[in-house]
N, CA, C and O of each residue as an XYZ file, in Angstrom:
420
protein
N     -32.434     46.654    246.505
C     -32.294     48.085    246.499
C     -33.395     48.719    247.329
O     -34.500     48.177    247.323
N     -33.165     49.967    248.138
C     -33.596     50.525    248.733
C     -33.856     51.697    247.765
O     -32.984     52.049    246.971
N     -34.982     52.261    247.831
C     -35.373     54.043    247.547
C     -35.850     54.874    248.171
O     -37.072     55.015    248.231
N     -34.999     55.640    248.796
C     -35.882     57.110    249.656
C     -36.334     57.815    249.412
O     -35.598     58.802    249.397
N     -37.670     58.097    249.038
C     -38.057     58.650    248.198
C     -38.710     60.479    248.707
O     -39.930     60.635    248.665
N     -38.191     61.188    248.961
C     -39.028     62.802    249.490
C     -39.370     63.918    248.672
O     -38.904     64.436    247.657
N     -40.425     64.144    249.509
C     -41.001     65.762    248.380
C     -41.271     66.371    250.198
O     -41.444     66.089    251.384
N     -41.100     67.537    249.002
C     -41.295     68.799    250.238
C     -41.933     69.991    249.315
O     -41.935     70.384    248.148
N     -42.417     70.276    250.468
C     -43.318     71.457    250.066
C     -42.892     72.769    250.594
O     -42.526     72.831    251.768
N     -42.903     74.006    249.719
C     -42.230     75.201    250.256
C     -43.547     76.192    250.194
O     -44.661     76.171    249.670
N     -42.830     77.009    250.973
C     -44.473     77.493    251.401
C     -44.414     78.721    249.864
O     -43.316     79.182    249.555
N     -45.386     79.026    249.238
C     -45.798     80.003    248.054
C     -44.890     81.052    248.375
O     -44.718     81.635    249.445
N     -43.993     81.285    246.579
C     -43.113     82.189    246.275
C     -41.872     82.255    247.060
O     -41.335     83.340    247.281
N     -41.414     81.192    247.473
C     -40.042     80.178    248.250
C     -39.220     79.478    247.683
O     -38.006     79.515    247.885
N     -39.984     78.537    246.666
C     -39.208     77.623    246.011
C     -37.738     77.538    245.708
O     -36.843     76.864    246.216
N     -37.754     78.702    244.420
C     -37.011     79.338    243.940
C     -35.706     79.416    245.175
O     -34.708     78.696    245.174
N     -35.974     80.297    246.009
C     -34.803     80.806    247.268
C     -34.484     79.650    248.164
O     -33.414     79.773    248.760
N     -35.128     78.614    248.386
C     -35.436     77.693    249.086
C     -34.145     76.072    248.463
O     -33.449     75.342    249.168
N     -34.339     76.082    246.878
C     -33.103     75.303    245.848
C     -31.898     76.071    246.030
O     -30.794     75.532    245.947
N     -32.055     77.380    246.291
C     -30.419     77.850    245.855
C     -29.660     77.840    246.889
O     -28.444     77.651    246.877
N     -30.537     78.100    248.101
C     -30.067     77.571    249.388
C     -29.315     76.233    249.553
O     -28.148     76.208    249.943
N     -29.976     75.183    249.262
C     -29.728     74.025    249.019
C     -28.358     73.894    248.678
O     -27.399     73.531    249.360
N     -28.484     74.417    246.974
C     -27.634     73.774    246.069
C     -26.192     74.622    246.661
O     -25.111     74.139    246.326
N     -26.197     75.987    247.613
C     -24.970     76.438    247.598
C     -24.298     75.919    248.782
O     -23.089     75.769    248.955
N     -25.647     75.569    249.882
C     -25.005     74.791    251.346
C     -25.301     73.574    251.507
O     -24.964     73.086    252.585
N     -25.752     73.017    250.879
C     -26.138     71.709    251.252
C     -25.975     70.430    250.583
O     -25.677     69.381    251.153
N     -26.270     70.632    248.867
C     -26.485     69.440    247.834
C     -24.700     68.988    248.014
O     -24.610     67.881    248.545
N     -23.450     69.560    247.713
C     -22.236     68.789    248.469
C     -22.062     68.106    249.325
O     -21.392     67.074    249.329
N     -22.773     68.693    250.364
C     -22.169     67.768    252.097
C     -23.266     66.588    252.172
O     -23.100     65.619    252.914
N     -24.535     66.762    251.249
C     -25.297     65.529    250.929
C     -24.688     64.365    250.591
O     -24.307     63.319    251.114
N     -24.736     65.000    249.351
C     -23.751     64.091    247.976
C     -22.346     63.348    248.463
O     -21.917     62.268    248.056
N     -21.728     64.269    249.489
C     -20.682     63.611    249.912
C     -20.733     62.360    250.870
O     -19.763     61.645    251.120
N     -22.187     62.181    251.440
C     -22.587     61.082    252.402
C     -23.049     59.786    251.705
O     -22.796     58.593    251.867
N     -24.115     60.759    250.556
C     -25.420     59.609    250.026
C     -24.915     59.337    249.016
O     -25.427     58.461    248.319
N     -23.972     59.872    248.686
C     -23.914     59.503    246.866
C     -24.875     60.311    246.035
O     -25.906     60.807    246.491
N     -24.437     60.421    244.677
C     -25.548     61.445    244.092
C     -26.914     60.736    244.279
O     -26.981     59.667    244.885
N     -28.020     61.358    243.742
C     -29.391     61.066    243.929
C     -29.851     60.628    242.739
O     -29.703     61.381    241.777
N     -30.532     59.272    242.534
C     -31.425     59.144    241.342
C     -31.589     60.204    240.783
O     -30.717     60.606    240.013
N     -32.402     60.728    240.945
C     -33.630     62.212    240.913
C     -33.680     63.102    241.731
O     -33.493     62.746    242.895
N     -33.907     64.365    241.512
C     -33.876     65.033    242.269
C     -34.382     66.449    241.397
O     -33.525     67.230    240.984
N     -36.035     66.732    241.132
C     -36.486     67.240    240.177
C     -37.744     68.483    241.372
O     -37.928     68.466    242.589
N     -38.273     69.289    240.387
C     -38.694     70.457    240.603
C     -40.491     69.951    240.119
O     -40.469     69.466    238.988
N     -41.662     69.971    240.615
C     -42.823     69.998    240.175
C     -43.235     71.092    239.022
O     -43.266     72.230    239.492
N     -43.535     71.028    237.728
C     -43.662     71.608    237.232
C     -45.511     71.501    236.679
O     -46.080     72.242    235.878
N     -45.944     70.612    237.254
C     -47.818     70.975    237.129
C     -47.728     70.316    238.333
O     -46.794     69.761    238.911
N     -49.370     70.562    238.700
C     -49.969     70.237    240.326
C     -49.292     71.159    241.276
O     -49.453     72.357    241.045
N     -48.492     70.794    242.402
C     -48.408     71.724    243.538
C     -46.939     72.055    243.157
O     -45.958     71.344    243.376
N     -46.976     73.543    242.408
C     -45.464     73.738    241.918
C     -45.034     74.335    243.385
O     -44.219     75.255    243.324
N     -45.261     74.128    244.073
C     -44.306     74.680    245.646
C     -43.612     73.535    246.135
O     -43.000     73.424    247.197
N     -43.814     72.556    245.073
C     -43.119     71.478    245.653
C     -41.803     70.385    244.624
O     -41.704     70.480    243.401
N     -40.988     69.484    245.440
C     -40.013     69.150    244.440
C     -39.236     68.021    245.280
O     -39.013     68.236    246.472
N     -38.853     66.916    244.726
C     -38.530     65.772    245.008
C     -37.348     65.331    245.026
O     -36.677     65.824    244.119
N     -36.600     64.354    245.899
C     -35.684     63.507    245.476
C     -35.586     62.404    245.549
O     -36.294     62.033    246.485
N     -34.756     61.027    244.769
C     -34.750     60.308    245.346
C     -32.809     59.861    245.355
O     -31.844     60.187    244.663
N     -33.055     58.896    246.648
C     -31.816     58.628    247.094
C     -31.972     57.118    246.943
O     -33.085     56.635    247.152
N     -30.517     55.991    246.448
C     -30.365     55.011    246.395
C     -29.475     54.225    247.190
O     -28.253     54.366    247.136
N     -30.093     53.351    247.971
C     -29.392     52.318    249.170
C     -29.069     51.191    248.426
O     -29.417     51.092    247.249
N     -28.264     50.100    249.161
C     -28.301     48.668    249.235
C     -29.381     48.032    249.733
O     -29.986     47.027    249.360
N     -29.526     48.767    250.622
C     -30.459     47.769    251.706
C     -30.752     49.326    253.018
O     -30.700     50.525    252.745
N     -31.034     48.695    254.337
C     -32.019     49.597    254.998
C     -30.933     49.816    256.122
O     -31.082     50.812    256.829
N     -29.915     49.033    256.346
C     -28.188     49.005    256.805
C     -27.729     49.919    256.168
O     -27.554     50.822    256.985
N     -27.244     50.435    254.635
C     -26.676     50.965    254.379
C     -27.058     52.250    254.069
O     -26.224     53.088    253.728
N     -28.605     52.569    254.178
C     -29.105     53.734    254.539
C     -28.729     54.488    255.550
O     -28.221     55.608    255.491
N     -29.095     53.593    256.872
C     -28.830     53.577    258.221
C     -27.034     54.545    258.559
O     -26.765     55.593    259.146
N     -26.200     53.522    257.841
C     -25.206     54.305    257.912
C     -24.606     55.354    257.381
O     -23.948     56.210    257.973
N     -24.814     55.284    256.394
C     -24.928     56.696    255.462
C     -25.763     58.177    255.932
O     -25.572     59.383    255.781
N     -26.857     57.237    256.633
C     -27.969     59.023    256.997
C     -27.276     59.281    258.459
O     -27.426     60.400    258.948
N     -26.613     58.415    259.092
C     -25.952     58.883    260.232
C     -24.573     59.756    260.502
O     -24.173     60.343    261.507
N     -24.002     59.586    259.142
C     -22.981     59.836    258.859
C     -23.242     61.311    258.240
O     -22.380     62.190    258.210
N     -24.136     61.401    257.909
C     -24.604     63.057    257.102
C     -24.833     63.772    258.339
O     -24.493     64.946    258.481
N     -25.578     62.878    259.510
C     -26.377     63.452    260.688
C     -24.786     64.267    261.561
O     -24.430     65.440    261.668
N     -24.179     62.943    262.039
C     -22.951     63.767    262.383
C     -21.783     64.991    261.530
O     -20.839     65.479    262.151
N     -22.033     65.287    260.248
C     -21.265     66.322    259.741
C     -21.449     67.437    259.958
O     -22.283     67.906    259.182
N     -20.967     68.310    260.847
C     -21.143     69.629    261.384
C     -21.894     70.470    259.902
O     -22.957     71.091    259.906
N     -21.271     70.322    259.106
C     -21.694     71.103    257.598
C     -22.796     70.816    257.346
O     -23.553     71.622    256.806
N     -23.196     69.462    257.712
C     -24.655     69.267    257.543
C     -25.930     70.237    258.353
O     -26.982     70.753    257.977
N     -25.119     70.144    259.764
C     -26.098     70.856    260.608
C     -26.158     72.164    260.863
O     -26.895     72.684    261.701
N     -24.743     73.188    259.548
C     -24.926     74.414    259.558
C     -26.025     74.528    258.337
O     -26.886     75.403    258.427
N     -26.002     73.641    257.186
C     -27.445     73.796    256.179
C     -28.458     73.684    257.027
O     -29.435     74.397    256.801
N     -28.480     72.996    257.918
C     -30.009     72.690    258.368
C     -30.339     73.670    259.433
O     -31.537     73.700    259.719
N     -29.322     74.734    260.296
C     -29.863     75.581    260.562
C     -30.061     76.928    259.857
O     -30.623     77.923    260.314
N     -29.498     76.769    258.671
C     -29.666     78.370    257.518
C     -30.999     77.508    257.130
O     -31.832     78.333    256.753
N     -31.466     76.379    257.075
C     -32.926     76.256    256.471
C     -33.782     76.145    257.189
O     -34.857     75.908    256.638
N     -33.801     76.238    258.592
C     -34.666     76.554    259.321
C     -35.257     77.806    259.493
O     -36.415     78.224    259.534
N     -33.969     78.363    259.597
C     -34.013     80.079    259.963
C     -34.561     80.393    258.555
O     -35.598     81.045    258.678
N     -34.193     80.134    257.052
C     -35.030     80.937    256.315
C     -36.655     80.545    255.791
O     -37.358     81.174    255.001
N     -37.028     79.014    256.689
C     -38.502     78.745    256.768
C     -39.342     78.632    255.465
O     -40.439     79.120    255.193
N     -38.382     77.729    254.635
C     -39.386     77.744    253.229
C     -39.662     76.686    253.385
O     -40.369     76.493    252.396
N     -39.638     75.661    253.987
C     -40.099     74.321    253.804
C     -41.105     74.085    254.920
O     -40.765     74.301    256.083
N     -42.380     73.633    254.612
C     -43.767     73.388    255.325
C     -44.192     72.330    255.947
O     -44.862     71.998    256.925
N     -43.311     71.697    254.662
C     -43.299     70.095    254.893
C     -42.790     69.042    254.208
O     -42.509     69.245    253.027
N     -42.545     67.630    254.808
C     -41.835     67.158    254.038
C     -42.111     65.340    254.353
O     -41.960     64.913    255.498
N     -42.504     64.433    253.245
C     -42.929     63.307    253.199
C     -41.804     61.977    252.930
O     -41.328     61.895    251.798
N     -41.525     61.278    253.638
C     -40.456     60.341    253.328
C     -41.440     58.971    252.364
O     -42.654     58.845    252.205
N     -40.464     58.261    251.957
C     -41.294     56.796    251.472
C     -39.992     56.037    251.315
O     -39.057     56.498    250.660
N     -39.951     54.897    251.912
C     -38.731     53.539    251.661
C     -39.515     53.362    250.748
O     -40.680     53.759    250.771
N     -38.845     52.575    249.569
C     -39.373     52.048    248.458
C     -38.595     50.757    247.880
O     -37.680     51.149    247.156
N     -38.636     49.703    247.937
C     -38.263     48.869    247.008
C     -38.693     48.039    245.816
O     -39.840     47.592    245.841
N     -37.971     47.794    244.846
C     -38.451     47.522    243.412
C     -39.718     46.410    243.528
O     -40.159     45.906    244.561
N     -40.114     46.215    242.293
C     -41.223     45.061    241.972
C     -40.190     44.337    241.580
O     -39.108     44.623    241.069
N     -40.927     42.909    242.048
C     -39.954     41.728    241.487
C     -39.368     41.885    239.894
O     -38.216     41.593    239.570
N     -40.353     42.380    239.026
C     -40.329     42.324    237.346
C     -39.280     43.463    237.374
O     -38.407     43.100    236.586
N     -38.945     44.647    237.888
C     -38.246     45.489    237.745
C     -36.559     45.641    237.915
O     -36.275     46.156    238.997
N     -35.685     45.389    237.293
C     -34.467     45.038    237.551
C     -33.538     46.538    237.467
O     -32.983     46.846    236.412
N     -33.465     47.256    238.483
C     -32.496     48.924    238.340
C     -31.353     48.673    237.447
O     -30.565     49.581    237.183
């Protein structure tokens, strides 16, 4: 198993406008590529401008095809220009992750 693991950071008093965005243009045409997400949670102590997901692969192939397949969906790339243009996100950290041997998903 593969885990993609991202947090992003929205710039102060964004957050909020920044999820609903998301969830009304975007979390579908995701979901419809990646499959739902492990996780996909809100910081609630430390840097609350920020909030995570994670996404679950086979392997680093079936990532591969899946994130390409989101890349080409026009719907994808009308969310990603309504989230540019409304500029709440500052930044944003990827991590591949795979399990410890002892750990069985």
């Amino acid at each position: 198993m593969l885990y993609d693991v991202r947090t992003y950071t929205c710039r102060p008093g964004t957050i909020k406008k920044h999820l609903a965005l998301y969830a009304e243009h975007g979390y579908e045409i995701q979901s419809r590529h990646l499959g739902k997400p492990l996780a996909y949670m809100q910081t609630e102590t430390g840097n609350v401008n920020s909030y995570m997901h994670i996404w679950v692969y086979q392997d680093a192939a079936d990532r591969a095809t899946r994130r390409q397949a989101l890349q080409s969906d026009p719907e994808w790339a009308s969310y990603l220009t309504k989230s540019a243009e409304a500029g709440y996100v500052v930044s944003q950290e990827n991590r591949l992750m795979t399990p410890v041997p002892f750990f069985k998903p």
